[in-house]
Short mmCIF file of C-alpha atoms in Angstrom, two decimals:
data_model
loop_
_atom_site.label_atom_id
_atom_site.label_comp_id
_atom_site.label_asym_id
_atom_site.label_seq_id
_atom_site.Cartn_x
_atom_site.Cartn_y
_atom_site.Cartn_z
CA UNK A 1 3.98 -9.62 -2.18
CA UNK A 2 1.06 -7.23 -2.95
CA UNK A 3 -2.69 -8.19 -2.53
CA UNK A 4 -5.49 -6.25 -4.02
CA UNK A 5 -9.34 -6.43 -3.14
CA UNK A 6 -11.92 -5.30 -5.63
CA UNK A 7 -14.72 -4.37 -3.37
CA UNK A 8 -16.69 -1.94 -5.57
CA UNK A 9 -19.80 -4.28 -5.26
CA UNK A 10 -19.56 -4.63 -1.57
CA UNK A 11 -17.84 -6.88 0.82
CA UNK A 12 -18.52 -9.16 3.82
CA UNK A 13 -16.49 -11.52 5.96
CA UNK A 14 -17.63 -14.52 4.04
CA UNK A 15 -17.03 -12.92 0.67
CA UNK A 16 -13.47 -11.82 1.54
CA UNK A 17 -12.58 -15.27 2.92
CA UNK A 18 -14.21 -16.96 -0.09
CA UNK A 19 -12.09 -14.78 -2.40
CA UNK A 20 -8.80 -15.96 -0.51
CA UNK A 21 -9.86 -19.52 -0.47
CA UNK A 22 -9.05 -20.06 -4.11
CA UNK A 23 -5.39 -18.85 -3.58
CA UNK A 24 -4.37 -20.93 -0.52
CA UNK A 25 -3.89 -24.30 0.92
CA UNK A 26 -7.10 -24.60 2.79
CA UNK A 27 -6.12 -27.72 4.75
CA UNK A 28 -3.11 -25.94 6.08
CA UNK A 29 -5.25 -22.87 7.25
CA UNK A 30 -7.91 -25.42 8.94
CA UNK A 31 -4.87 -26.81 10.93
CA UNK A 32 -3.99 -23.30 12.14
CA UNK A 33 -7.58 -22.54 12.97
CA UNK A 34 -7.43 -25.55 15.41
CA UNK A 35 -5.06 -23.42 17.42
CA UNK A 36 -7.80 -21.21 18.39
CA UNK A 37 -10.34 -22.30 21.09
CA UNK A 38 -13.54 -21.07 19.35
CA UNK A 39 -16.52 -21.10 21.81
CA UNK A 40 -18.70 -23.17 19.54
CA UNK A 41 -17.90 -26.20 17.28
CA UNK A 42 -18.04 -25.42 13.55
CA UNK A 43 -17.35 -26.76 10.28
CA UNK A 44 -16.19 -24.89 7.05
CA UNK A 45 -17.75 -25.61 3.76
CA UNK A 46 -16.50 -23.80 0.55
CA UNK A 47 -18.93 -24.18 -2.40
CA UNK A 48 -17.80 -23.13 -5.82
CA UNK A 49 -20.89 -21.63 -7.79
CA UNK A 50 -21.62 -19.74 -10.90
CA UNK A 51 -23.09 -16.25 -10.07
CA UNK A 52 -25.52 -15.58 -12.73
CA UNK A 53 -27.11 -12.24 -13.10
CA UNK A 54 -29.26 -10.41 -15.70
CA UNK A 55 -26.55 -8.33 -17.34
CA UNK A 56 -23.34 -10.32 -17.03
CA UNK A 57 -22.10 -13.76 -17.85
CA UNK A 58 -21.63 -16.16 -14.92
CA UNK A 59 -18.70 -15.53 -12.55
CA UNK A 60 -17.10 -18.60 -10.84
CA UNK A 61 -16.86 -17.75 -7.05
CA UNK A 62 -16.53 -19.29 -3.66
CA UNK A 63 -19.37 -19.30 -1.09
CA UNK A 64 -17.46 -19.56 2.27
CA UNK A 65 -19.88 -21.10 4.80
CA UNK A 66 -19.21 -21.70 8.40
CA UNK A 67 -21.81 -24.08 9.96
CA UNK A 68 -22.36 -23.94 13.61
CA UNK A 69 -23.32 -26.76 15.77
CA UNK A 70 -25.46 -24.77 18.14
CA UNK A 71 -27.09 -21.29 18.39
CA UNK A 72 -25.05 -18.67 20.22
CA UNK A 73 -25.99 -15.68 22.43
CA UNK A 74 -24.32 -12.29 22.24
CA UNK A 75 -20.64 -12.02 22.95
CA UNK A 76 -18.66 -9.25 24.62
CA UNK A 77 -15.88 -7.62 22.86
CA UNK A 78 -13.41 -8.54 25.68
CA UNK A 79 -14.33 -12.19 25.36
CA UNK A 80 -13.33 -11.97 21.64
CA UNK A 81 -10.08 -10.50 22.54
CA UNK A 82 -9.35 -13.19 25.12
CA UNK A 83 -10.18 -15.94 22.52
CA UNK A 84 -7.44 -14.77 20.31
CA UNK A 85 -4.97 -13.58 22.75
CA UNK A 86 -5.16 -17.07 24.39
CA UNK A 87 -4.75 -18.80 21.16
CA UNK A 88 -1.53 -20.61 19.95
CA UNK A 89 -1.24 -18.66 16.74
CA UNK A 90 1.92 -16.61 16.09
CA UNK A 91 2.09 -13.08 17.41
CA UNK A 92 1.80 -11.17 14.03
CA UNK A 93 -1.43 -13.12 13.12
CA UNK A 94 -2.90 -12.50 16.58
CA UNK A 95 -2.24 -8.77 16.17
CA UNK A 96 -3.79 -8.45 12.75
CA UNK A 97 -6.85 -10.34 13.90
CA UNK A 98 -7.16 -8.32 17.02
CA UNK A 99 -6.77 -5.17 15.09
CA UNK A 100 -9.77 -6.07 12.83
CA UNK A 101 -12.07 -6.54 15.93
CA UNK A 102 -10.64 -3.37 17.49
CA UNK A 103 -11.69 -1.45 14.47
CA UNK A 104 -15.06 -2.88 14.68
CA UNK A 105 -15.42 -2.44 18.32
CA UNK A 106 -14.37 1.26 18.26
CA UNK A 107 -17.08 1.90 15.61
CA UNK A 108 -19.78 0.11 17.36
CA UNK A 109 -18.75 1.83 20.80
CA UNK A 110 -18.98 5.24 19.00
CA UNK A 111 -22.24 4.92 17.43
CA UNK A 112 -24.03 3.12 20.28
CA UNK A 113 -22.34 5.36 22.97
CA UNK A 114 -21.08 2.43 24.91
CA UNK A 115 -17.70 1.64 26.45
CA UNK A 116 -15.50 -1.10 25.04
CA UNK A 117 -15.60 -3.03 28.39
CA UNK A 118 -19.49 -3.26 28.21
CA UNK A 119 -19.66 -3.56 24.53
CA UNK A 120 -21.65 -6.57 23.17
CA UNK A 121 -21.37 -7.94 19.62
CA UNK A 122 -24.44 -9.42 18.00
CA UNK A 123 -23.87 -11.12 14.53
CA UNK A 124 -20.37 -9.93 14.29
CA UNK A 125 -19.41 -11.77 17.35
CA UNK A 126 -20.67 -15.09 16.50
CA UNK A 127 -18.16 -17.89 15.87
CA UNK A 128 -18.87 -17.72 12.06
CA UNK A 129 -17.56 -14.15 11.92
CA UNK A 130 -14.57 -14.96 14.10
CA UNK A 131 -13.62 -17.85 11.80
CA UNK A 132 -14.08 -15.53 8.64
CA UNK A 133 -11.64 -12.91 10.06
CA UNK A 134 -9.09 -15.50 11.30
CA UNK A 135 -9.26 -17.38 8.01
CA UNK A 136 -8.71 -14.23 6.07
CA UNK A 137 -5.65 -13.03 8.04
CA UNK A 138 -4.04 -16.49 8.02
CA UNK A 139 -4.77 -16.73 4.31
CA UNK A 140 -2.91 -13.50 3.62
CA UNK A 141 0.03 -14.61 5.83
CA UNK A 142 0.31 -17.88 4.05
CA UNK A 143 0.56 -16.10 0.65
CA UNK A 144 3.30 -13.69 2.18
CA UNK A 145 1.19 -10.60 1.53
CA UNK A 146 2.95 -7.61 3.04
CA UNK A 147 0.94 -4.78 1.32
CA UNK A 148 -2.76 -4.77 0.75
CA UNK A 149 -4.70 -2.20 -1.57
CA UNK A 150 -8.34 -2.06 -2.58
CA UNK A 151 -10.77 -0.25 -4.71
CA UNK A 152 -13.25 2.16 -3.40
CA UNK A 153 -15.78 0.42 -1.28
CA UNK A 154 -19.43 -0.07 -2.60
CA UNK A 155 -21.99 0.54 0.14
CA UNK A 156 -25.80 0.60 0.39
CA UNK A 157 -28.47 0.50 3.19
CA UNK A 158 -25.58 1.21 5.55
CA UNK A 159 -25.49 0.03 9.23
CA UNK A 160 -24.22 2.85 11.52
CA UNK A 161 -21.03 1.09 12.38
CA UNK A 162 -20.25 0.53 8.73
CA UNK A 163 -20.78 4.19 8.12
CA UNK A 164 -18.39 5.01 10.85
CA UNK A 165 -15.69 2.80 9.53
CA UNK A 166 -15.87 4.12 5.99
CA UNK A 167 -15.40 7.63 7.12
CA UNK A 168 -12.24 9.04 5.56
CA UNK A 169 -11.93 6.27 2.92
CA UNK A 170 -13.17 6.32 -0.75
CA UNK A 171 -16.61 4.89 -0.93
CA UNK A 172 -19.32 4.48 -3.62
CA UNK A 173 -22.88 4.97 -2.29
CA UNK A 174 -25.50 2.69 -4.28
CA UNK A 175 -29.25 2.84 -4.42
CA UNK A 176 -29.75 -0.88 -3.55
CA UNK A 177 -32.37 -1.78 -0.90
CA UNK A 178 -30.18 -4.23 1.10
CA UNK A 179 -26.75 -4.14 2.60
CA UNK A 180 -23.84 -5.04 0.25
CA UNK A 181 -21.07 -4.15 2.80
CA UNK A 182 -21.15 -5.57 6.31
CA UNK A 183 -19.48 -4.41 9.39
CA UNK A 184 -17.21 -7.51 9.43
CA UNK A 185 -16.34 -7.00 5.75
CA UNK A 186 -15.30 -3.36 5.97
CA UNK A 187 -13.49 -3.85 9.28
CA UNK A 188 -11.20 -6.41 7.65
CA UNK A 189 -10.60 -4.05 4.67
CA UNK A 190 -10.03 -0.89 6.88
CA UNK A 191 -7.62 -2.73 9.14
CA UNK A 192 -5.47 -4.20 6.37
CA UNK A 193 -5.65 -1.75 3.30
CA UNK A 194 -2.64 0.71 2.83
CA UNK A 195 -4.40 2.85 0.08
CA UNK A 196 -7.47 2.81 -2.15
CA UNK A 197 -7.80 3.11 -5.93
CA UNK A 198 -5.22 1.77 -8.19
CA UNK A 199 -2.59 -0.71 -6.92
CA UNK A 200 1.11 -0.47 -7.74
CA UNK A 201 2.14 -2.25 -10.88
CA UNK A 202 2.00 -5.99 -9.96
CA UNK A 203 2.82 -9.25 -11.84
CA UNK A 204 -0.28 -11.41 -11.06
CA UNK A 205 0.40 -14.68 -9.43
CA UNK A 206 -3.27 -15.72 -8.64
CA UNK A 207 -6.67 -14.57 -7.93
CA UNK A 208 -10.17 -15.63 -6.73
CA UNK A 209 -13.67 -14.61 -6.26
CA UNK A 210 -15.90 -14.81 -3.22
CA UNK A 211 -19.54 -14.22 -2.98
CA UNK A 212 -22.50 -13.98 -0.64
CA UNK A 213 -25.70 -15.83 -0.70
CA UNK A 214 -27.86 -13.12 -1.94
CA UNK A 215 -29.00 -13.17 -5.67
CA UNK A 216 -28.52 -9.79 -7.30
CA UNK A 217 -28.78 -8.12 -10.60
CA UNK A 218 -25.19 -7.18 -10.42
CA UNK A 219 -22.24 -9.51 -9.43
CA UNK A 220 -22.11 -9.22 -5.74
CA UNK A 221 -18.52 -10.57 -5.58
CA UNK A 222 -15.17 -9.68 -4.00
CA UNK A 223 -12.11 -10.24 -6.21
CA UNK A 224 -8.76 -10.85 -4.59
CA UNK A 225 -5.67 -10.80 -6.70
CA UNK A 226 -2.08 -11.04 -5.68
CA UNK A 227 1.46 -11.08 -7.04
CA UNK A 228 4.97 -9.64 -7.06
CA UNK A 229 5.33 -5.82 -7.45
CA UNK A 230 7.16 -4.96 -10.83
CA UNK A 231 9.21 -2.30 -9.00
CA UNK A 232 10.37 -2.20 -5.63
CA UNK A 233 8.70 0.95 -4.51
CA UNK A 234 5.74 3.05 -5.57
CA UNK A 235 5.02 6.61 -4.35
CA UNK A 236 3.23 9.91 -5.35
CA UNK A 237 5.19 12.84 -6.02
CA UNK A 238 4.34 16.41 -6.95
CA UNK A 239 5.33 18.16 -9.97
CA UNK A 240 5.73 21.99 -9.92
CA UNK A 241 6.34 23.69 -13.23
CA UNK A 242 6.63 27.30 -14.45
CA UNK A 243 8.06 29.14 -17.40
CA UNK A 244 10.00 32.48 -17.28
CA UNK A 245 11.49 34.58 -20.15
CA UNK A 246 12.45 37.71 -18.17
CA UNK A 247 14.32 36.34 -15.27
CA UNK A 248 18.04 37.01 -15.08
CA UNK A 249 19.71 33.51 -15.39
CA UNK A 250 22.44 34.35 -12.96
CA UNK A 251 20.02 33.69 -10.12
CA UNK A 252 19.30 30.06 -11.09
CA UNK A 253 22.14 28.76 -9.19
CA UNK A 254 20.90 30.33 -6.03
CA UNK A 255 17.38 29.22 -6.75
CA UNK A 256 18.35 25.57 -7.39
CA UNK A 257 20.28 25.53 -4.12
CA UNK A 258 17.38 27.11 -2.16
CA UNK A 259 14.91 24.55 -3.66
CA UNK A 260 17.14 21.60 -2.65
CA UNK A 261 17.70 22.95 0.85
CA UNK A 262 13.91 23.30 1.27
CA UNK A 263 13.37 19.51 0.40
CA UNK A 264 12.98 19.26 -3.34
CA UNK A 265 13.71 15.96 -4.75
CA UNK A 266 14.71 17.12 -8.23
CA UNK A 267 15.24 20.46 -9.96
CA UNK A 268 15.48 20.74 -13.78
CA UNK A 269 15.81 23.65 -16.39
CA UNK A 270 14.86 23.39 -19.95
CA UNK A 271 15.49 25.84 -22.73
CA UNK A 272 12.61 26.72 -25.27
CA UNK A 273 11.47 29.31 -27.50
CA UNK A 274 8.23 31.42 -26.86
CA UNK A 275 6.34 34.25 -28.47
CA UNK A 276 8.25 36.88 -30.33
CA UNK A 277 11.19 34.42 -30.59
CA UNK A 278 12.09 34.96 -26.96
CA UNK A 279 14.32 32.43 -25.20
CA UNK A 280 12.49 30.75 -22.40
CA UNK A 281 13.39 28.72 -19.37
CA UNK A 282 11.05 25.95 -18.10
CA UNK A 283 11.51 25.25 -14.43
CA UNK A 284 10.40 21.81 -13.07
CA UNK A 285 10.55 20.74 -9.54
CA UNK A 286 9.93 17.20 -8.24
CA UNK A 287 8.72 17.13 -4.58
CA UNK A 288 6.70 15.26 -1.97
CA UNK A 289 2.96 16.52 -2.24
CA UNK A 290 3.22 18.11 1.19
CA UNK A 291 6.08 20.38 0.07
CA UNK A 292 3.97 22.05 -2.82
CA UNK A 293 3.24 25.23 -0.80
CA UNK A 294 6.73 25.94 0.57
CA UNK A 295 8.61 25.08 -2.72
CA UNK A 296 6.14 27.25 -4.80
CA UNK A 297 6.61 30.12 -2.47
CA UNK A 298 10.40 29.98 -3.15
CA UNK A 299 9.83 30.18 -6.94
CA UNK A 300 7.44 33.11 -6.61
CA UNK A 301 9.86 34.97 -4.50
CA UNK A 302 13.05 34.21 -6.42
CA UNK A 303 11.78 34.52 -10.15
CA UNK A 304 9.54 36.79 -12.16
CA UNK A 305 6.89 34.13 -12.83
CA UNK A 306 3.26 35.10 -12.24
CA UNK A 307 1.90 31.58 -12.13
CA UNK A 308 2.74 28.01 -11.39
CA UNK A 309 1.46 24.55 -12.45
CA UNK A 310 1.13 21.78 -10.19
CA UNK A 311 0.08 18.03 -10.59
CA UNK A 312 0.66 14.74 -8.95
CA UNK A 313 2.15 11.72 -10.57
CA UNK A 314 3.14 8.27 -9.73
CA UNK A 315 6.87 7.37 -9.28
CA UNK A 316 8.28 3.90 -9.43
CA UNK A 317 11.63 3.66 -7.79
CA UNK A 318 14.14 0.91 -6.95
CA UNK A 319 15.05 -0.15 -3.40
CA UNK A 320 18.19 1.62 -2.51
CA UNK A 321 21.20 1.03 -0.22
CA UNK A 322 24.33 3.05 0.57
CA UNK A 323 27.44 0.90 1.04
CA UNK A 324 31.23 1.98 1.34
CA UNK A 325 34.06 0.62 -0.55
CA UNK A 326 37.88 0.98 0.17
CA UNK A 327 39.79 2.07 -2.89
CA UNK A 328 43.53 2.96 -3.32
CA UNK A 329 42.36 6.69 -3.21
CA UNK A 330 40.31 6.31 0.05
CA UNK A 331 36.77 5.14 1.07
CA UNK A 332 33.84 6.05 -1.13
CA UNK A 333 30.15 5.58 -0.70
CA UNK A 334 28.42 3.44 -3.29
CA UNK A 335 24.67 3.70 -4.09
CA UNK A 336 23.00 0.32 -5.16
CA UNK A 337 19.67 0.01 -6.74
CA UNK A 338 17.74 -3.34 -6.30
CA UNK A 339 14.93 -4.79 -8.37
CA UNK A 340 13.11 -7.75 -6.87
CA UNK A 341 16.06 -8.14 -4.49
CA UNK A 342 18.82 -8.24 -7.17
CA UNK A 343 21.23 -5.36 -7.81
CA UNK A 344 20.62 -3.57 -11.18
CA UNK A 345 22.31 -0.07 -10.65
CA UNK A 346 25.62 0.68 -9.01
CA UNK A 347 26.98 4.15 -8.82
CA UNK A 348 29.67 5.83 -6.71
CA UNK A 349 28.52 8.91 -4.84
CA UNK A 350 29.83 11.89 -6.96
CA UNK A 351 30.34 14.05 -3.68
CA UNK A 352 32.84 11.64 -2.25
CA UNK A 353 34.64 11.24 -5.67
CA UNK A 354 34.72 15.09 -6.24
CA UNK A 355 36.23 15.65 -2.67
CA UNK A 356 39.02 12.91 -3.11
CA UNK A 357 39.76 14.07 -6.61
CA UNK A 358 40.50 17.55 -5.18
CA UNK A 359 42.48 16.23 -2.39
CA UNK A 360 44.61 13.90 -4.35
CA UNK A 361 44.84 16.04 -7.56
CA UNK A 362 43.47 13.12 -9.65
CA UNK A 363 40.80 13.41 -12.38
CA UNK A 364 37.46 12.57 -10.89
CA UNK A 365 36.58 10.18 -13.71
CA UNK A 366 39.55 8.05 -12.48
CA UNK A 367 38.10 8.14 -8.89
CA UNK A 368 34.57 7.15 -10.22
CA UNK A 369 36.02 4.29 -12.40
CA UNK A 370 38.10 2.82 -9.40
CA UNK A 371 35.20 3.01 -6.98
CA UNK A 372 32.92 1.28 -9.43
CA UNK A 373 35.49 -1.49 -10.22
CA UNK A 374 35.91 -2.14 -6.45
CA UNK A 375 32.21 -2.18 -5.77
CA UNK A 376 31.66 -4.85 -8.59
CA UNK A 377 34.55 -6.90 -7.19
CA UNK A 378 33.03 -6.88 -3.71
CA UNK A 379 29.59 -7.82 -5.11
CA UNK A 380 30.95 -10.68 -7.18
CA UNK A 381 32.66 -11.85 -3.78
CA UNK A 382 29.40 -11.41 -1.89
CA UNK A 383 30.73 -8.69 0.35
CA UNK A 384 28.34 -5.96 -0.66
#
């Protein structure tokens, strides 16, 4: 399950928790929160309001309010660690909550030049902030979210710790005279998010808006949406392309071998016609972005091209698994592609089939067909 936070208009702990509140069984999460010995008694109130602004229609959003029974003093970072370590939550939830506060503590420690053992939290160490973080993590766990993505983060009137935490991630700096992203909010985002910008294609299951208490001229809301990925895997790949009309084609076999040995994911050649009716070869190489330099160098060295085009694209791929089946010709590897956990593609490994065909003096197509037949039989019998 994939989760996505739209935080272009900023984020705070209460806004994130509020956005999640529309998607979960709140009563169940409140039961889990009782497994944590918070230092001060509290009560959670979730108010659904319509956020009106000067330029937009109203947005229905949740205000996540933690009411404390008494005023609190500052709290040491190590005290917060103890609160969650000594709780009865499951270990994965503990680890994620502690990661949020570790992210926050390291930022505060750096900007204030104070070691972690002596570090005191002010507002971010109060029970309401602890509840907001714990609620958010438990909500994501209840939804079964295993990957989190987010938009670039909107920031303004930035606290030093917030500035430290947004270093290295996409941010939009806005000319607004108050803070739209708080240290607690950005600590949650930075600790959970896999990447920023577009999410992988997702079939949306649910969504919710969370908001703060400040009335603004823009919708100071966080949107959280979640759902199943429409493909099993999503990744960025590099595309290297060039065209040659004066390279001897006999070298192409060696070029292909060299590119694959260097890590190319795919190498393709296309025929075309260029100026003066010259035959042209278009070379396209699919690669991991970090392989761009070494693969481009090979093309420059092995061909007559004077220039190479490069771009990055998104690739959607199925989850893959290699199994082995026993046939009357021998054991053959089978590649299986899964979509949403169900097999949709089955193909024998050509290398295995080619080797056996040569050894047995049998047409390779017969080996492929036999391996495919056996694979389907074993899948029908739930043995693959």
